[in-house]
Amino acid sequence: MRYGFFDTDADEYVIDRPDVPVSWTNYLGTKNMCTVLSHHGGGYSYYKSSQYGRISRFRQNGVPLDRPGHYVYLRDDADGDYWSASWQPVGKPFVEPGEEPDAAAGPGAKGRWTTRHGMGYTRFRSEYRGIDTEQTVFIPLDDDVEVWDVRVTNTSDRVRELTVASYVEFSFHTITIDNQNLQMSLYASGSSYADGIIEYDFYYEPWTFHYVASSETPSSYDSLRDNFIGPYRTETNPVAVERGAGSNQSATTQNHCGSLQHKVVLQPGETKRLVYLLGYGSRDEAGRAMQAKYSDVASAEPPALPAVDLEFQRLRDYWHAKQDKLRIRTPHEGMNTMINSWTLLQAETCVVWSRFASFVEVGGRNGLGYRDTAQDVMSVIHSNPTKTRQRILELLRAQTEQGYGLHLFDPKAFDPDAEQLPDVPSPTIVPTPNVADLIHGLEDTCSDDHLWLVPSVVEYVKETGDLAFLDLEVPFAQGTPATVYEHLRRALEFSAEQVGPNGVALGLRADWNDCLNLGGGETSLVTFLHAWAIRAFLEICEHRRAAGDASASEDVERWTAELDRIRGVADAELWDGRWWIRGYTRDGVKIGSAANDEGKIFLEHQAWPVIAGITSQERGEASMDSVRELLGSEYGSHLNWPAFTKVDDTVGFVTRVYPGIKENAAIFSHPNAWPIIAEALLGRGDEAVQFYDSILPFNQNDNIEVRGAEPYAYVQFLYGRDHEWFGKAQNPWLTGTAGWMYTAVTKYVLGVRLALDGLVVDPSIPADWDGFDVRREWRGAVYEIEVRNPEHVSHGVASVTVDGVAHEPGTPIPAAPAGSTVNVVVTLG
Ligand code: GLC
């Protein structure tokens, strides 16, 4: 069953059947303000922090499931019938595409509803009783305001008198207070109306305001939620909409909302454009300016609002510019659509907004997860170098002198330049943390967090060419300064020290798998990640040594020796015959071995010996074959098999999770990207793309009765085969899967990756592909790369030309001067 389709040319996903059983969301905002918005207009906004900067309210896990939202209501003043621009919250009948309106139900009683989720905007459209309404919601690049561009067209042959109303429910800015401490939230916030602007204020905190404004003087308003909705009603049938007039009341107490009502008269064929604004800031400092800016009318017919149009176009250009940094054209339609738009958007969303604001993570936590952010940044350096740099610096500041990272931290706590707001003592006492108290000890340290950062920094340097970044001084969490290079070395040293009796990394609190809590047991995953991080660091050390840096020579020796040690341990201890064991419990019992009854094989570490370059082709292939055979499925690879059913705390919390859910034998999406990379490095392009396809959301577009979640976003996990909901997808958007899938396809399947001194093209593709093209911007130059595959091989470069001149295959193509275009032709064979 399908509910929509990909409009690839427009970079949009179009939902043309609105009754999707779950919310399909989008993320709006690029800088300070973010909105998570469902295909029904449900969702919420926040300013900078989803924990402290809430603007609009969301009743998480509510019934119905995505209320309230950012709604536009329409009312036909001739007969009082009303509906909403998005199908919900009024929820009038609808028809499917191709279906005829139901004449028996009255002319035009049914309507069409479509939602288009685009990159940074969502557009709702309703065609109901001769009134065609579009509500385009977006957050401009440089204004802290959400714009609703509403166009109402009379497609009937008679004059129509309508009332159009906005509605958004404000939230107390601190989400925990909004959820749990109503004796604060109800009495410490107020609303007022003046000059067409509703302002929501916090009297005790006179620097926090939100507002709702519109492009035309409203005929009435509501700023008290309960006045707008009315007793024993919901957003489905608000009394103010039914009445066609707001109550024109505000107060310095209770729950607040932003509803502005407008009377609109439309001649047949006429279109009216109205703008609603939901913004951060006060009426005087922001509201009036934004009202003036976005009300500027250039012409009435056709209705032109230059500022709205310009800002919308700027937003489109912003995303196009990011997409243009790397565009692919392959014979694989799903890969093209997802990589060129959706997977990039999802990966950027994780970096810009982190992981705590969705409909599942509802914003009650703040900050950055060390391992998640350290991985996420790696994939979007080309499209967002500024944010990547900021995030890397935040991670470096939250790294301890000992080398490990603070697992979950608020970057502001370690940022000497963070904005300091006046400290108003509030009756809700929240102890002020001391920075030293934020630095956790070994008992709360994850064995992997810091390791992801090393290759991310190296990738950042490769992308930008900014070798001086390695010499930048950045303090550790304790405050002592060190160069970035030293930070990386400490990360490697920490892991070199934290080694158990078998020579394998200690598990500590957890590794990538939050539910594998080995403590003094050992984790092969971290040993492999350590090798991978060392190899990345060695690229830097070797480069510095070549430039005459003597201390870099010592590092080359030191880390080459450590890499050899790890290779030896892996060979001697960690190979189980057909795959790699997952580690040892603190009692020395193997985990993830054929000898185990449960959890015989795990997914997340199998690819890393190949990626780290510490194993043979034979073992690499055997481990990938085992993954496919024992963990693979039509919805992706399971995290482990068989599922755990017996509690064993020496293995960890994973043994207390229902079989088939999350870390216990579900299809956990994130590590599904790694076998793609391993297969590509092994030269098995068909197998790489087979792994990619098995979990590609695009491929599930017509299988929504099973998948449930949106087919344009990766989810955290899908229920595994031990669960009766096998294949159902949960927790969309905020997952490291997006970044890793982007990396796996672009750098390994298509093989366009960077060395410190050049660009490498080394594809591993399905043998039946005739070739593909990539447009890659790198350090200001454009590389138009054409890969030809006349012999129908998967791997192996026979020849390369650069601007028509033969180039030695396997050697990096040097960076061209900024502004130039380089034509690269790679022939496989
Ligand atoms: C969640 C966490 C991530 C962890 C994964 C597996 O997605 O955010 O850090 O690696 O679960 O446990």
PDB file of N, CA and C and ligand atoms in Angstrom, residues 355 371-372 511-515 663 668 670 716, ligand 1:
ATOM      1  N   ARG A 355      20.110  15.250  18.062  1.00  0.00           N
ATOM      2  CA  ARG A 355      19.288  14.045  18.050  1.00  0.00           C
ATOM      3  C   ARG A 355      18.095  14.084  18.992  1.00  0.00           C
ATOM      4  N   ARG A 371      29.408  10.217  20.598  1.00  0.00           N
ATOM      5  CA  ARG A 371      29.664   9.318  19.461  1.00  0.00           C
ATOM      6  C   ARG A 371      28.779   9.649  18.266  1.00  0.00           C
ATOM      7  N   ASP A 372      27.533  10.047  18.556  1.00  0.00           N
ATOM      8  CA  ASP A 372      26.623  10.315  17.441  1.00  0.00           C
ATOM      9  C   ASP A 372      27.118  11.502  16.621  1.00  0.00           C
ATOM     10  N   ASP A 511      29.925   0.315  24.129  1.00  0.00           N
ATOM     11  CA  ASP A 511      30.594   0.849  22.935  1.00  0.00           C
ATOM     12  C   ASP A 511      29.498   1.350  22.012  1.00  0.00           C
ATOM     13  N   TRP A 512      29.676   1.283  20.691  1.00  0.00           N
ATOM     14  CA  TRP A 512      28.616   1.791  19.807  1.00  0.00           C
ATOM     15  C   TRP A 512      27.258   1.220  20.216  1.00  0.00           C
ATOM     16  N   ASN A 513      27.261  -0.036  20.642  1.00  0.00           N
ATOM     17  CA  ASN A 513      26.031  -0.684  21.064  1.00  0.00           C
ATOM     18  C   ASN A 513      25.780  -0.326  22.530  1.00  0.00           C
ATOM     19  N   ASP A 514      24.867   0.604  22.737  1.00  0.00           N
ATOM     20  CA  ASP A 514      24.576   1.110  24.076  1.00  0.00           C
ATOM     21  C   ASP A 514      24.179   0.002  25.046  1.00  0.00           C
ATOM     22  N   CYS A 515      23.714  -1.098  24.503  1.00  0.00           N
ATOM     23  CA  CYS A 515      23.163  -2.157  25.357  1.00  0.00           C
ATOM     24  C   CYS A 515      24.132  -3.306  25.570  1.00  0.00           C
ATOM     25  N   GLU A 663      18.214  -3.012  20.162  1.00  0.00           N
ATOM     26  CA  GLU A 663      19.524  -3.665  20.098  1.00  0.00           C
ATOM     27  C   GLU A 663      19.449  -5.190  20.204  1.00  0.00           C
ATOM     28  N   PHE A 668      18.714  -2.926  13.176  1.00  0.00           N
ATOM     29  CA  PHE A 668      19.155  -1.602  13.634  1.00  0.00           C
ATOM     30  C   PHE A 668      19.832  -0.959  12.431  1.00  0.00           C
ATOM     31  N   HIS A 670      21.600   1.803  11.559  1.00  0.00           N
ATOM     32  CA  HIS A 670      22.904   2.471  11.516  1.00  0.00           C
ATOM     33  C   HIS A 670      24.050   1.536  11.060  1.00  0.00           C
ATOM     34  N   GLN A 716      15.572   4.567  13.063  1.00  0.00           N
ATOM     35  CA  GLN A 716      16.563   3.945  13.944  1.00  0.00           C
ATOM     36  C   GLN A 716      16.545   2.422  13.810  1.00  0.00           C
TER      37      GLN A 716
HETATM   38  C1  GLC B   1      21.193   4.967  19.649  1.00  0.00           C
HETATM   39  C2  GLC B   1      22.259   5.910  20.161  1.00  0.00           C
HETATM   40  C3  GLC B   1      23.617   5.588  19.558  1.00  0.00           C
HETATM   41  C4  GLC B   1      23.944   4.130  19.700  1.00  0.00           C
HETATM   42  C5  GLC B   1      22.833   3.270  19.133  1.00  0.00           C
HETATM   43  C6  GLC B   1      23.069   1.793  19.356  1.00  0.00           C
HETATM   44  O1  GLC B   1      20.928   5.235  18.304  1.00  0.00           O
HETATM   45  O2  GLC B   1      21.952   7.254  19.856  1.00  0.00           O
HETATM   46  O3  GLC B   1      24.612   6.352  20.186  1.00  0.00           O
HETATM   47  O4  GLC B   1      25.156   3.883  19.038  1.00  0.00           O
HETATM   48  O5  GLC B   1      21.621   3.616  19.761  1.00  0.00           O
HETATM   49  O6  GLC B   1      22.995   1.437  20.697  1.00  0.00           O
END
